[in-house]
PDB file of C-alpha atoms in Angstrom:
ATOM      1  CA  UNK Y 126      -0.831   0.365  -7.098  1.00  0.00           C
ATOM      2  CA  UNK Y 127      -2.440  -2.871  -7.835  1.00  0.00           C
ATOM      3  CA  UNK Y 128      -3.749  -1.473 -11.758  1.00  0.00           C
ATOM      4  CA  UNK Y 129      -0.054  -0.543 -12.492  1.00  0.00           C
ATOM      5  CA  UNK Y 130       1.117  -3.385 -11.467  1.00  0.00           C
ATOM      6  CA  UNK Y 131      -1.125  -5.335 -13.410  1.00  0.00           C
ATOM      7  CA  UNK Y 132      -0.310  -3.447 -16.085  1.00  0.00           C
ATOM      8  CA  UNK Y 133       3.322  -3.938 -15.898  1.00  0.00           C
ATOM      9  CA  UNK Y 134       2.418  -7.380 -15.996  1.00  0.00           C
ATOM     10  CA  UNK Y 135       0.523  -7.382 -18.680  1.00  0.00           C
ATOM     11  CA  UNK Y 136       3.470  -5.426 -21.343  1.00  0.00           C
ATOM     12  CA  UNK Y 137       5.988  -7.701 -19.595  1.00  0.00           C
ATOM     13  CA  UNK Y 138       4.218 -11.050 -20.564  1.00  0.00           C
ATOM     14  CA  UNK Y 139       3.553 -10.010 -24.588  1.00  0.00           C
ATOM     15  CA  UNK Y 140       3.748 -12.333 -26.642  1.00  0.00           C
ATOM     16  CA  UNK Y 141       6.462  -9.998 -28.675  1.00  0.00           C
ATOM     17  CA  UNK Y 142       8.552  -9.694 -25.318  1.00  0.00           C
ATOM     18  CA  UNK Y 143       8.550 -13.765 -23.916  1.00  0.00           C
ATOM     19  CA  UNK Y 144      11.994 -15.091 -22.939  1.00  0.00           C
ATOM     20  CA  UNK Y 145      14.517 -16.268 -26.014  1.00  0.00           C
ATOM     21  CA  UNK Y 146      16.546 -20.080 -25.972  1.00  0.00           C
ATOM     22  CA  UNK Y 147      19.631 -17.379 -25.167  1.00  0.00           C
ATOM     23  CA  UNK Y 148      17.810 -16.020 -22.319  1.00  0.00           C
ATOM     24  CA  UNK Y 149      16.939 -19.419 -20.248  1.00  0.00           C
ATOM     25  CA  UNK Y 150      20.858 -19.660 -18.841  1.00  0.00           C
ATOM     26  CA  UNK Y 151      20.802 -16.060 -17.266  1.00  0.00           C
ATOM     27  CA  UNK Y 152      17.155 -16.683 -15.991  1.00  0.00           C
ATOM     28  CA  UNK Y 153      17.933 -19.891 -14.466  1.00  0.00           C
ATOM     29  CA  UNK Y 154      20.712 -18.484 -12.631  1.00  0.00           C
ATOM     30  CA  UNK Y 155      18.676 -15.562 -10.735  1.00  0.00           C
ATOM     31  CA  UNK Y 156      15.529 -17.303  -9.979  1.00  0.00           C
ATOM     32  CA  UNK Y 157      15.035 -18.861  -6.160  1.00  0.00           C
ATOM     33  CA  UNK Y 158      13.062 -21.337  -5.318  1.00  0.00           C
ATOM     34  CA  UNK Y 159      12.240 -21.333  -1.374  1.00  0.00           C
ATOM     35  CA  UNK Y 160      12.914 -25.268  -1.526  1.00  0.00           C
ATOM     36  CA  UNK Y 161      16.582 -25.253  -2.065  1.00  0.00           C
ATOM     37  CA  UNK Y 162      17.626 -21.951  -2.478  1.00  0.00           C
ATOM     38  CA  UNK Y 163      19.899 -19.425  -0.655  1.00  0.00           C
ATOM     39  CA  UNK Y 164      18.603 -16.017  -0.889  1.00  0.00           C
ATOM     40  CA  UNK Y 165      22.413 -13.653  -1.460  1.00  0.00           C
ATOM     41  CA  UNK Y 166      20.776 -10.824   1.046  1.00  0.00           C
ATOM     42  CA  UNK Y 167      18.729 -11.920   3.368  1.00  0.00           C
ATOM     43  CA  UNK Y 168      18.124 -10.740   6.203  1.00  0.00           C
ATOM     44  CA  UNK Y 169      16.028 -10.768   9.496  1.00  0.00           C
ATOM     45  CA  UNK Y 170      13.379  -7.147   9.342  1.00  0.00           C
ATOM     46  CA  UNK Y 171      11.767  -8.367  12.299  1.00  0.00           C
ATOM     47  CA  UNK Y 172       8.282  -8.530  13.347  1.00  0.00           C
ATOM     48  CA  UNK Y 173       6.817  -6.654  10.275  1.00  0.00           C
ATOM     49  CA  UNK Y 174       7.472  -9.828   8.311  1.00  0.00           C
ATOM     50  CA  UNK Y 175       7.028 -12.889   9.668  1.00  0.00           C
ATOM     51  CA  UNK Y 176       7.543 -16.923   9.060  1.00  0.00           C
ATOM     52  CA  UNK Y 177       4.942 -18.614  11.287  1.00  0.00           C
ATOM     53  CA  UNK Y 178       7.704 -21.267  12.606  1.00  0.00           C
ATOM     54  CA  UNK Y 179       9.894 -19.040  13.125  1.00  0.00           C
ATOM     55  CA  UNK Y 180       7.947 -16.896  15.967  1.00  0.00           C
ATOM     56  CA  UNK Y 181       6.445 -13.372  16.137  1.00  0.00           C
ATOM     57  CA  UNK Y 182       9.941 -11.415  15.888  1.00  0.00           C
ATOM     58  CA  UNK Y 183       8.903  -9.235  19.537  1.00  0.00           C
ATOM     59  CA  UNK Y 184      11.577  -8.633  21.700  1.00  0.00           C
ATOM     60  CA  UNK Y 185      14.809  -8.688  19.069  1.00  0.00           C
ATOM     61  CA  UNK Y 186      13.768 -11.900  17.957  1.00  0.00           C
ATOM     62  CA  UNK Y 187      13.773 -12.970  14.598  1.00  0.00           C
ATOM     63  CA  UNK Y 188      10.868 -14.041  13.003  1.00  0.00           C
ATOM     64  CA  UNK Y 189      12.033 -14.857   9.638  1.00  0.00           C
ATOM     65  CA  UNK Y 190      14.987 -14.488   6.866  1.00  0.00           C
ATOM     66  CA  UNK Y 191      13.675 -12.429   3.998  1.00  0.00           C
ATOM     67  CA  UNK Y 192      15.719 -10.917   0.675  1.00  0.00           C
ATOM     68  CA  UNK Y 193      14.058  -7.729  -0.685  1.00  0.00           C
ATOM     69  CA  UNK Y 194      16.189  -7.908  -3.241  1.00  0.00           C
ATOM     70  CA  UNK Y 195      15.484 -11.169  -4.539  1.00  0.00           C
ATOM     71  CA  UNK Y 196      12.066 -12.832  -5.430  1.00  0.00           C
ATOM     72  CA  UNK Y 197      11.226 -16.234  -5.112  1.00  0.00           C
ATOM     73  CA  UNK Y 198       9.613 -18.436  -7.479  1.00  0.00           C
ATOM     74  CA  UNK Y 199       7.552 -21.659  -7.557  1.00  0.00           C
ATOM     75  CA  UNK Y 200       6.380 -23.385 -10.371  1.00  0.00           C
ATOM     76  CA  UNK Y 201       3.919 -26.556 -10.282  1.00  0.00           C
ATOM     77  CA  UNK Y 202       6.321 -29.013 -11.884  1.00  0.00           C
ATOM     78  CA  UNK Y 203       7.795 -31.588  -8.914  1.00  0.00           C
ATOM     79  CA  UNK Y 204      11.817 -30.941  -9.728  1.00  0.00           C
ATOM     80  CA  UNK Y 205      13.129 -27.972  -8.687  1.00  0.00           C
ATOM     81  CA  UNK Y 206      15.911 -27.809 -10.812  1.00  0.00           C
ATOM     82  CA  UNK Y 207      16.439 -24.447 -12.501  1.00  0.00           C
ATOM     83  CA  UNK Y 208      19.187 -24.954 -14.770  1.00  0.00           C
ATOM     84  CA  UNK Y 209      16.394 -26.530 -17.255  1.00  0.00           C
ATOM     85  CA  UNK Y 210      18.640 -28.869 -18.288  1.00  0.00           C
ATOM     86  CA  UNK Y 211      16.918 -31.908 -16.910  1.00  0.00           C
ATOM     87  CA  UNK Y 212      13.757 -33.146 -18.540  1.00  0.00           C
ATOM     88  CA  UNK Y 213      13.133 -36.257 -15.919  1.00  0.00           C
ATOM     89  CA  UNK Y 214      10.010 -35.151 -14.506  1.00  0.00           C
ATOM     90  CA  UNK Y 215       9.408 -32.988 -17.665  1.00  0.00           C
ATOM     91  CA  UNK Y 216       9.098 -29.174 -17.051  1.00  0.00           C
ATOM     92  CA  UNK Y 217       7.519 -27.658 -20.090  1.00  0.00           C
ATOM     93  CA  UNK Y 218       8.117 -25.096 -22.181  1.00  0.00           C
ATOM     94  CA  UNK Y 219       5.431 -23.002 -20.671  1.00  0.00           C
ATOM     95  CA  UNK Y 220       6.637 -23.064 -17.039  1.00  0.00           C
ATOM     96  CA  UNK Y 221      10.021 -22.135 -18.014  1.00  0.00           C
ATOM     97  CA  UNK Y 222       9.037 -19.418 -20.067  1.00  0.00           C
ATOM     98  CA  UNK Y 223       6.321 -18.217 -17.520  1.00  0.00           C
ATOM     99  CA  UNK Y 224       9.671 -18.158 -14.636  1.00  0.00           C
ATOM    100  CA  UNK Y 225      12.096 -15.773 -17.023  1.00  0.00           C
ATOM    101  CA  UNK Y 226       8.954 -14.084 -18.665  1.00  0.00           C
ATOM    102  CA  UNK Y 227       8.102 -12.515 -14.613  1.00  0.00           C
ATOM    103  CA  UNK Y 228      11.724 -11.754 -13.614  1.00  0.00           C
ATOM    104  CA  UNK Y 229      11.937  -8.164 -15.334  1.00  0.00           C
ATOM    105  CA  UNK Y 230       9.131  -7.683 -12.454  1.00  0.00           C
ATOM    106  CA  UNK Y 231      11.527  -8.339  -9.979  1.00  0.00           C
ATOM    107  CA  UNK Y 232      12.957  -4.469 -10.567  1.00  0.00           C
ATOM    108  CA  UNK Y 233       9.536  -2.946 -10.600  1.00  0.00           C
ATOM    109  CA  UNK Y 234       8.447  -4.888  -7.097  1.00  0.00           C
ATOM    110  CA  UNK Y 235      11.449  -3.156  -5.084  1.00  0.00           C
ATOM    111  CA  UNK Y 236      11.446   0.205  -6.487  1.00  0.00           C
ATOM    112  CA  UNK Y 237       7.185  -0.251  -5.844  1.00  0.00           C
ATOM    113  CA  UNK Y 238       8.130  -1.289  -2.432  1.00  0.00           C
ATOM    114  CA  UNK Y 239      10.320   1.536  -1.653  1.00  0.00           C
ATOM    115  CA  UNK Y 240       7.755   4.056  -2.579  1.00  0.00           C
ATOM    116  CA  UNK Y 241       5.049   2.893  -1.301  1.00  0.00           C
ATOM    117  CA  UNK Y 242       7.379   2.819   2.147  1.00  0.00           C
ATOM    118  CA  UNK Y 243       6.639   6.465   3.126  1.00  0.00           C
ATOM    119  CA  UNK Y 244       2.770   6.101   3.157  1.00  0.00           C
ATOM    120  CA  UNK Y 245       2.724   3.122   4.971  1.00  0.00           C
ATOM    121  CA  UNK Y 246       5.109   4.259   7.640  1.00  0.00           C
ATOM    122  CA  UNK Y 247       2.263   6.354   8.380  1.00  0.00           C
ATOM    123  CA  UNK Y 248       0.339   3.549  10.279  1.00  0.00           C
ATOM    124  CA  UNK Y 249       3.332   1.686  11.679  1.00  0.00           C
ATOM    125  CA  UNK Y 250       3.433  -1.216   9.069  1.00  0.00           C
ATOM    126  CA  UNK Y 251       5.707  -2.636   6.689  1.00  0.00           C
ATOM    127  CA  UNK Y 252       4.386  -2.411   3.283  1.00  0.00           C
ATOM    128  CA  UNK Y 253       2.923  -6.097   1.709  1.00  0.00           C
ATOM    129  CA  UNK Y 254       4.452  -8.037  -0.391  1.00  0.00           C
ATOM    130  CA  UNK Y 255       4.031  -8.419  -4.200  1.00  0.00           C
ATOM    131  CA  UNK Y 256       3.285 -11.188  -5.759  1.00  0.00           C
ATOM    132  CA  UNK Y 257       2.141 -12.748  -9.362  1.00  0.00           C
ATOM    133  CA  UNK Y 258       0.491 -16.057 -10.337  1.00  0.00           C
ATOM    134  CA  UNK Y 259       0.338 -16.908 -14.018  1.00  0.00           C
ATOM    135  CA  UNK Y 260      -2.093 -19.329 -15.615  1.00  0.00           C
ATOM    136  CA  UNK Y 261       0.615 -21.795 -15.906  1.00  0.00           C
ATOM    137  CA  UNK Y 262       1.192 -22.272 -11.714  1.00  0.00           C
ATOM    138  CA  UNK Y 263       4.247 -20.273 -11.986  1.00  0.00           C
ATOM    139  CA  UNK Y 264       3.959 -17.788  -8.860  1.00  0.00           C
ATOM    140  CA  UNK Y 265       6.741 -15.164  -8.054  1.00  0.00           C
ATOM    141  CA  UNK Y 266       6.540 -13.156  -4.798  1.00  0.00           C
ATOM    142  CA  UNK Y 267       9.248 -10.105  -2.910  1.00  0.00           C
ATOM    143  CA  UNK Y 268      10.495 -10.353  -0.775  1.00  0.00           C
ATOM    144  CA  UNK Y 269      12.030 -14.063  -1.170  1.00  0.00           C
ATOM    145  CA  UNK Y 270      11.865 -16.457   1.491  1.00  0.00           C
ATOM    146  CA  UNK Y 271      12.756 -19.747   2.253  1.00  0.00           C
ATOM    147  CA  UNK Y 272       9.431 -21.736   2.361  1.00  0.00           C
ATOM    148  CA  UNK Y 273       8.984 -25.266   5.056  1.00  0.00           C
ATOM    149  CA  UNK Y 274       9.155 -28.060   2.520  1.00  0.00           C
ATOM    150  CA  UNK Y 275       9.042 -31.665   4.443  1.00  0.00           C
ATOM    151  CA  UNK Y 276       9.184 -33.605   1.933  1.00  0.00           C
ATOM    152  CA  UNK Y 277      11.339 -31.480  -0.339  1.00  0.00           C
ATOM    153  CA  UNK Y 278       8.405 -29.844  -2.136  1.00  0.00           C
ATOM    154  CA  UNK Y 279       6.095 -27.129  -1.460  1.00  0.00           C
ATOM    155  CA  UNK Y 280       2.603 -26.977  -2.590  1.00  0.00           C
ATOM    156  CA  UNK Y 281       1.630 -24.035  -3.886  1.00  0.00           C
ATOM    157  CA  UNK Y 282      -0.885 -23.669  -6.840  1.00  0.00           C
ATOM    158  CA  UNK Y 283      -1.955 -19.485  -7.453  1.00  0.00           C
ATOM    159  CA  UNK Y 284      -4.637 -20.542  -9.629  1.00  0.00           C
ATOM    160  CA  UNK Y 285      -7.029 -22.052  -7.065  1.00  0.00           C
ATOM    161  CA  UNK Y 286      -5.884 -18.856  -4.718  1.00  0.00           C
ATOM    162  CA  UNK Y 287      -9.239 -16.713  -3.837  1.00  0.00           C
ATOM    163  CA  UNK Y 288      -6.874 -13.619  -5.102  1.00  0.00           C
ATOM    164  CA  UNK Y 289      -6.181 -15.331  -8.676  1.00  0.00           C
ATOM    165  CA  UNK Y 290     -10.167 -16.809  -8.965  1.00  0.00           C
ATOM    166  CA  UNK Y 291     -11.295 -13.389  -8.026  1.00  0.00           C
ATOM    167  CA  UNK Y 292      -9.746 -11.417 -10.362  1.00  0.00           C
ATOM    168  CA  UNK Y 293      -9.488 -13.490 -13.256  1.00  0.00           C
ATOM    169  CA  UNK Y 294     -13.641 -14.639 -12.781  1.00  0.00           C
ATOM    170  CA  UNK Y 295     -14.793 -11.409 -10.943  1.00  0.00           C
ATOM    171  CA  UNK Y 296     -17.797 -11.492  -8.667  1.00  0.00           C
ATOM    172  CA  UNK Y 297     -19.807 -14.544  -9.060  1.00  0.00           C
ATOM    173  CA  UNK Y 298     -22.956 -16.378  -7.465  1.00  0.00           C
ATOM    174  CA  UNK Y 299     -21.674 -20.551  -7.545  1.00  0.00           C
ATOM    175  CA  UNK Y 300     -23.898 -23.239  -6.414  1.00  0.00           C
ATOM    176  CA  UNK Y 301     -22.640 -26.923  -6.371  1.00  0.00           C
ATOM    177  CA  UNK Y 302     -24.999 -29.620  -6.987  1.00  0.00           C
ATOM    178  CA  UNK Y 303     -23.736 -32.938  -5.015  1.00  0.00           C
ATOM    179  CA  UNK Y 304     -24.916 -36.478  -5.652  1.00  0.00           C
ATOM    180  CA  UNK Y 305     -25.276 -38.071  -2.397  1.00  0.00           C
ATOM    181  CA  UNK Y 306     -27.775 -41.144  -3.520  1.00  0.00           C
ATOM    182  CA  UNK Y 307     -26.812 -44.467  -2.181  1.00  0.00           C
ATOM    183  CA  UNK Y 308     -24.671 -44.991  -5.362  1.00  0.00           C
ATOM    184  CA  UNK Y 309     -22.188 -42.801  -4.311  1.00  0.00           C
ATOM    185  CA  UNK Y 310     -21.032 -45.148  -1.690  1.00  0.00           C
ATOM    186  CA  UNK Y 311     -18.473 -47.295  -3.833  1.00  0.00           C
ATOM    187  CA  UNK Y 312     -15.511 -46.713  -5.604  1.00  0.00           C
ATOM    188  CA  UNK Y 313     -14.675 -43.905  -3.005  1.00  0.00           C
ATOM    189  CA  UNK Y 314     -17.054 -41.207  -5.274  1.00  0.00           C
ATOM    190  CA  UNK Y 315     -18.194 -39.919  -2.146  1.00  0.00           C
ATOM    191  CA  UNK Y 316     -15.051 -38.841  -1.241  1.00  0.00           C
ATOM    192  CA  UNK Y 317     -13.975 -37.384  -4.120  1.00  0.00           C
ATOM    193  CA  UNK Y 318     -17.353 -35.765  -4.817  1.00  0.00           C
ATOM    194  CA  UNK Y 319     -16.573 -33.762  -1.756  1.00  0.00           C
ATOM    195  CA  UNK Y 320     -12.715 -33.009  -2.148  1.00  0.00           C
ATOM    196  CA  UNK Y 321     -13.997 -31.439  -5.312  1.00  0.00           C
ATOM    197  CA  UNK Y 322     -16.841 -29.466  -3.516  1.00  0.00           C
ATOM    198  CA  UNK Y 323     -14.774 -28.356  -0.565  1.00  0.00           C
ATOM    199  CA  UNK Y 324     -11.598 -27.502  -3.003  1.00  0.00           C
ATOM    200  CA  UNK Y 325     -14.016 -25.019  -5.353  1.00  0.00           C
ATOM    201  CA  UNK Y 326     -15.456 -23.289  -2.323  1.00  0.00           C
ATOM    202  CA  UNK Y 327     -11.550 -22.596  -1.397  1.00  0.00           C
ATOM    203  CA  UNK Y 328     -11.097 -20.524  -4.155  1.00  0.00           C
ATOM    204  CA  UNK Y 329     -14.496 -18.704  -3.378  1.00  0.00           C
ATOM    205  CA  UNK Y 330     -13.913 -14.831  -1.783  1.00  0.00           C
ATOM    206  CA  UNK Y 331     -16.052 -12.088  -0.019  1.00  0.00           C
ATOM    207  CA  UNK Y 332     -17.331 -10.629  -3.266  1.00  0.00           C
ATOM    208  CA  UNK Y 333     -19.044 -14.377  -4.057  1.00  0.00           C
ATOM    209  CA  UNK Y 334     -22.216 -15.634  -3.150  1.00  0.00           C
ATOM    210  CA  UNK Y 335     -22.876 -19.304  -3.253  1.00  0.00           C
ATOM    211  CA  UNK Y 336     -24.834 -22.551  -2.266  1.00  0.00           C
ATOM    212  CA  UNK Y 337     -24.153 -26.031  -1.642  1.00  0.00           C
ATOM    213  CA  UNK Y 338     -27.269 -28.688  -2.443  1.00  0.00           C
ATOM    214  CA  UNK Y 339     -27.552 -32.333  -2.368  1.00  0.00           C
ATOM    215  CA  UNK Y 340     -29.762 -34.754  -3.691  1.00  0.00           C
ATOM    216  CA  UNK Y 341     -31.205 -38.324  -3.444  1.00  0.00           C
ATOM    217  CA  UNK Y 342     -34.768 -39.142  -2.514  1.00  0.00           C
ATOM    218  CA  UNK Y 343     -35.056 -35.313  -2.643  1.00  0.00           C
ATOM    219  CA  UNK Y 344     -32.786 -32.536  -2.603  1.00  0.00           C
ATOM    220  CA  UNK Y 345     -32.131 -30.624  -0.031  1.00  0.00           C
ATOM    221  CA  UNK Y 346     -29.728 -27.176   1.054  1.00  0.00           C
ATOM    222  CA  UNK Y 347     -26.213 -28.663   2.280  1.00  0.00           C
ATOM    223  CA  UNK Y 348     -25.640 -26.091   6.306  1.00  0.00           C
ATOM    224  CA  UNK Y 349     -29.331 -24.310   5.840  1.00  0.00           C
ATOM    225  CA  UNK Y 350     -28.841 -23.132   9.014  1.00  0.00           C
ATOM    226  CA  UNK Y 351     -32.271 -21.955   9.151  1.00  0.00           C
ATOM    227  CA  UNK Y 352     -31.954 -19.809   5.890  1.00  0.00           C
ATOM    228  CA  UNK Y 353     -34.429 -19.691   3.111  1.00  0.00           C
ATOM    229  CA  UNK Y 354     -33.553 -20.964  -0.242  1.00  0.00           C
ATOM    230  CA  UNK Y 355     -30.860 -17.923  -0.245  1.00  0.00           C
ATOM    231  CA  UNK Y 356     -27.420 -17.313  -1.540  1.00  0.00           C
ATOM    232  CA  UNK Y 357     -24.615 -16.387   1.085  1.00  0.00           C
ATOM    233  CA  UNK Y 358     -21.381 -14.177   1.088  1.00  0.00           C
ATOM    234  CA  UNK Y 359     -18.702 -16.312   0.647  1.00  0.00           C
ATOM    235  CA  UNK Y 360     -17.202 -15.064   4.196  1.00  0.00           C
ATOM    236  CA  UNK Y 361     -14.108 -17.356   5.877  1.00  0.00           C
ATOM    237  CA  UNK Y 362     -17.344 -18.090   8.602  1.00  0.00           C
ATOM    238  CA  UNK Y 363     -19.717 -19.397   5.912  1.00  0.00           C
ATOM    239  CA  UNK Y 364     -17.176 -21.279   4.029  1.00  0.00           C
ATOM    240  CA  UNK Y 365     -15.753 -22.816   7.172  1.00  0.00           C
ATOM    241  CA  UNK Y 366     -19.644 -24.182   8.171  1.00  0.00           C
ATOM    242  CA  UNK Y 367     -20.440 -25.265   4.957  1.00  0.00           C
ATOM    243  CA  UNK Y 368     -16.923 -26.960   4.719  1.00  0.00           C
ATOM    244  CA  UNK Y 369     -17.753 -29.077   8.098  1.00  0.00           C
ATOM    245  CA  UNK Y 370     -21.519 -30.053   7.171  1.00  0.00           C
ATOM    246  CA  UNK Y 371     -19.951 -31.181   3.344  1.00  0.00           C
ATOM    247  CA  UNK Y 372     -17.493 -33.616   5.655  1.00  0.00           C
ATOM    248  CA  UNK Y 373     -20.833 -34.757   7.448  1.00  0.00           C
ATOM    249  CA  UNK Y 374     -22.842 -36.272   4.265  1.00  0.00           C
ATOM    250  CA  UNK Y 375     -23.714 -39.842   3.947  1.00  0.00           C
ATOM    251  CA  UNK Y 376     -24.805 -41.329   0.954  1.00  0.00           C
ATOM    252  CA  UNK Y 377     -28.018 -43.567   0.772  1.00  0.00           C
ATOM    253  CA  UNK Y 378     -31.991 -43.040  -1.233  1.00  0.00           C
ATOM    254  CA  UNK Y 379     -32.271 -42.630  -4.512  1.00  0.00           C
ATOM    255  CA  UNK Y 380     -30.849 -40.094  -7.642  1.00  0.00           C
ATOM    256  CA  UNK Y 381     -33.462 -37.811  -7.734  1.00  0.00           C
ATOM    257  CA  UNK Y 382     -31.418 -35.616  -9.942  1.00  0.00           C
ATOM    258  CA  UNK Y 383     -34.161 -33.013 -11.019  1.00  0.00           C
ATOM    259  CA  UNK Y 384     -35.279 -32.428  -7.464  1.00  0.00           C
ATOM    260  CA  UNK Y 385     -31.372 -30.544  -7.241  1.00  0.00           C
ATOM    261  CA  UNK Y 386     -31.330 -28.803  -9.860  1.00  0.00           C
ATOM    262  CA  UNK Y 387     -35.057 -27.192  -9.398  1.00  0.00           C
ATOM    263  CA  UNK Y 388     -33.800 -26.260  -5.965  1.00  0.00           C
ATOM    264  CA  UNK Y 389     -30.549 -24.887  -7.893  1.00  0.00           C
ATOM    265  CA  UNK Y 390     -32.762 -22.671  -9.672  1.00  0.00           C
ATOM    266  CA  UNK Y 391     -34.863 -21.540  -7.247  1.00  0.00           C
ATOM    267  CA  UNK Y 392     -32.700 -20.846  -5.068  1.00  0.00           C
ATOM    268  CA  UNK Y 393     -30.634 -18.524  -7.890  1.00  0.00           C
ATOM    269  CA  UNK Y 394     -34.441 -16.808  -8.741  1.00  0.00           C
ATOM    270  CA  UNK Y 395     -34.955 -16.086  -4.855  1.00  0.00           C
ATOM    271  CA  UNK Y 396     -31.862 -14.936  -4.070  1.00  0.00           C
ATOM    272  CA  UNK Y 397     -32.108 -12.365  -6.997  1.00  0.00           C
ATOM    273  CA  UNK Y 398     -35.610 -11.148  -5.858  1.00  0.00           C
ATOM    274  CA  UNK Y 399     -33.670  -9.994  -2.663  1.00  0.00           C
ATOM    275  CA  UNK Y 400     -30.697  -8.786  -3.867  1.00  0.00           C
ATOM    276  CA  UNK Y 401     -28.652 -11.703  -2.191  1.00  0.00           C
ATOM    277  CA  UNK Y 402     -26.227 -11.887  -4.891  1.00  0.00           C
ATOM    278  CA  UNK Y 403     -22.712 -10.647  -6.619  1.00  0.00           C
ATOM    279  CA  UNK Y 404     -25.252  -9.400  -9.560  1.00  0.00           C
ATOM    280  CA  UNK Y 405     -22.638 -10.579 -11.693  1.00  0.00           C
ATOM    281  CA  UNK Y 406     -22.193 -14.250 -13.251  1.00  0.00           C
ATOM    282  CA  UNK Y 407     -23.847 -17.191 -11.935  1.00  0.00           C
ATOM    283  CA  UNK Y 408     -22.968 -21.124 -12.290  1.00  0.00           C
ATOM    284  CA  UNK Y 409     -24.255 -24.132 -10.794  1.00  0.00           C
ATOM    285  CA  UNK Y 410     -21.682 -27.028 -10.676  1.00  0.00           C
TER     286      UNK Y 410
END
């Protein structure tokens, strides 16, 4: 299911088949966004599909208002306004053409949907949903759903999703070198040293391997946790204890820059020798 899909995808978004200037009006008018839109057939399918605020759907309860007829569609541009019309806040060229380029799939999501309904009736769930992120942050999902947006926005960026990372990067072993030398303690690098660190280890999945090492006198593994100079799966339990020992580094010493990158390596060269590794591409950041 997922190879024809992609492959759907793919013919869809040719370069010979992207949206026309006399195709942006009609497109405008059927795409949601789950900011500000009203889906025209909602509904309420219970405790298969579920919104977290809106409960667990047991009971006769509702636990959400989904259309499977209708996707929804973000884009990464602020303004949510998809007449295209207004140019305030600039939405390019690419994100509009990237929003009418992916509604054909629309068609193709339901009627995949539908069949797939038979064989997944045979464990007593609802089959997933279907979604799409382009490299331009546009990201359309069925069924459509009204998302919880505060402040009149929802964050939502595909292309730092594990799902997106994974499949456009494949398996890969990632080690990230961090500066934690007493220079780092001004101009708030520290901070954004490790919003960096802790935002590329969010897009890491279970096929990954990776490291985290800092450096100032010396260097050092960041959550050793009693490991050798090994690689780990990037599992939701490793990320999560590197994430909290990344928010517990201080800078101070000095910028003993080599010292991290020799551990880098060895660390890449002993993790190989033991087949701790994806076996496929390998980057130290």
């Amino acid at each position: 299911d997922t190879l024809a899909f992609a492959a759907k995808m793919e013919n869809l978004l040719h370069f010979d088949k992207r949206c026309s200037s006399e195709t942006l009006a009609a497109c405008a008018g059927r795409s949601y966004h789950g900011c500000n839109s009203e889906f025209p057939a909602a509904t309420c399918p219970g405790y298969q599909y579920t919104v977290g605020a809106c409960g667990k759907g047991v009971e006769g309860g509702c636990s959400g208002i989904f259309d499977f007829d209708t996707s929804t569609v973000v884009y990464q541009n602020k303004e949510k306004d998809f007449s295209f019309s207004s140019t305030s806040r600039g939405i390019s060229d690419r994100e509009k053409d990237g929003i009418c380029s992916t509604l054909p799939a629309e068609e193709y999501m339901r009627q995949a949907m539908e069949e797939s309904k038979a064989y997944w009736d045979q464990f007593s769930v609802a089959p997933p949903k279907m979604y799409f992120g382009s490299n331009d942050g546009v990201f359309r999902m069925l069924p459509g759903y009204s998302f919880d947006c505060p402040y009149g926005d929802f964050s939502f960026d595909p292309r730092v999703r594990p799902w997106y990372v994974g499949a456009s990067s494949g398996p890969k072993d990632i080690i990230i070198v961090l500066d934690t030398s007493g220079s780092m303690n001004s101009l708030g690098r520290m901070d954004i040293m490790k919003a960096a660190a802790k935002r590329v280890i969010g897009t890491l999945n279970f096929a990954d391997y990776f490291a985290v090492v800092e450096f100032n006198d010396y260097a050092s593994r960041v959550g050793n946790n009693g490991l050798r100079n090994l690689l780990q799966r990037a599992s939701d339990v490793n990320k999560a204890n590197i994430l909290d020992s990344i928010d517990n580094l201080l800078p101070g010493g000095s910028t003993n820059f080599r010292s991290g990158f020799e551990l880098a390596f060895q660390t890449f060269q002993q993790s190989d020798n033991v087949e701790q590794s994806s076996g496929c591409h390998q980057a130290i950041l």
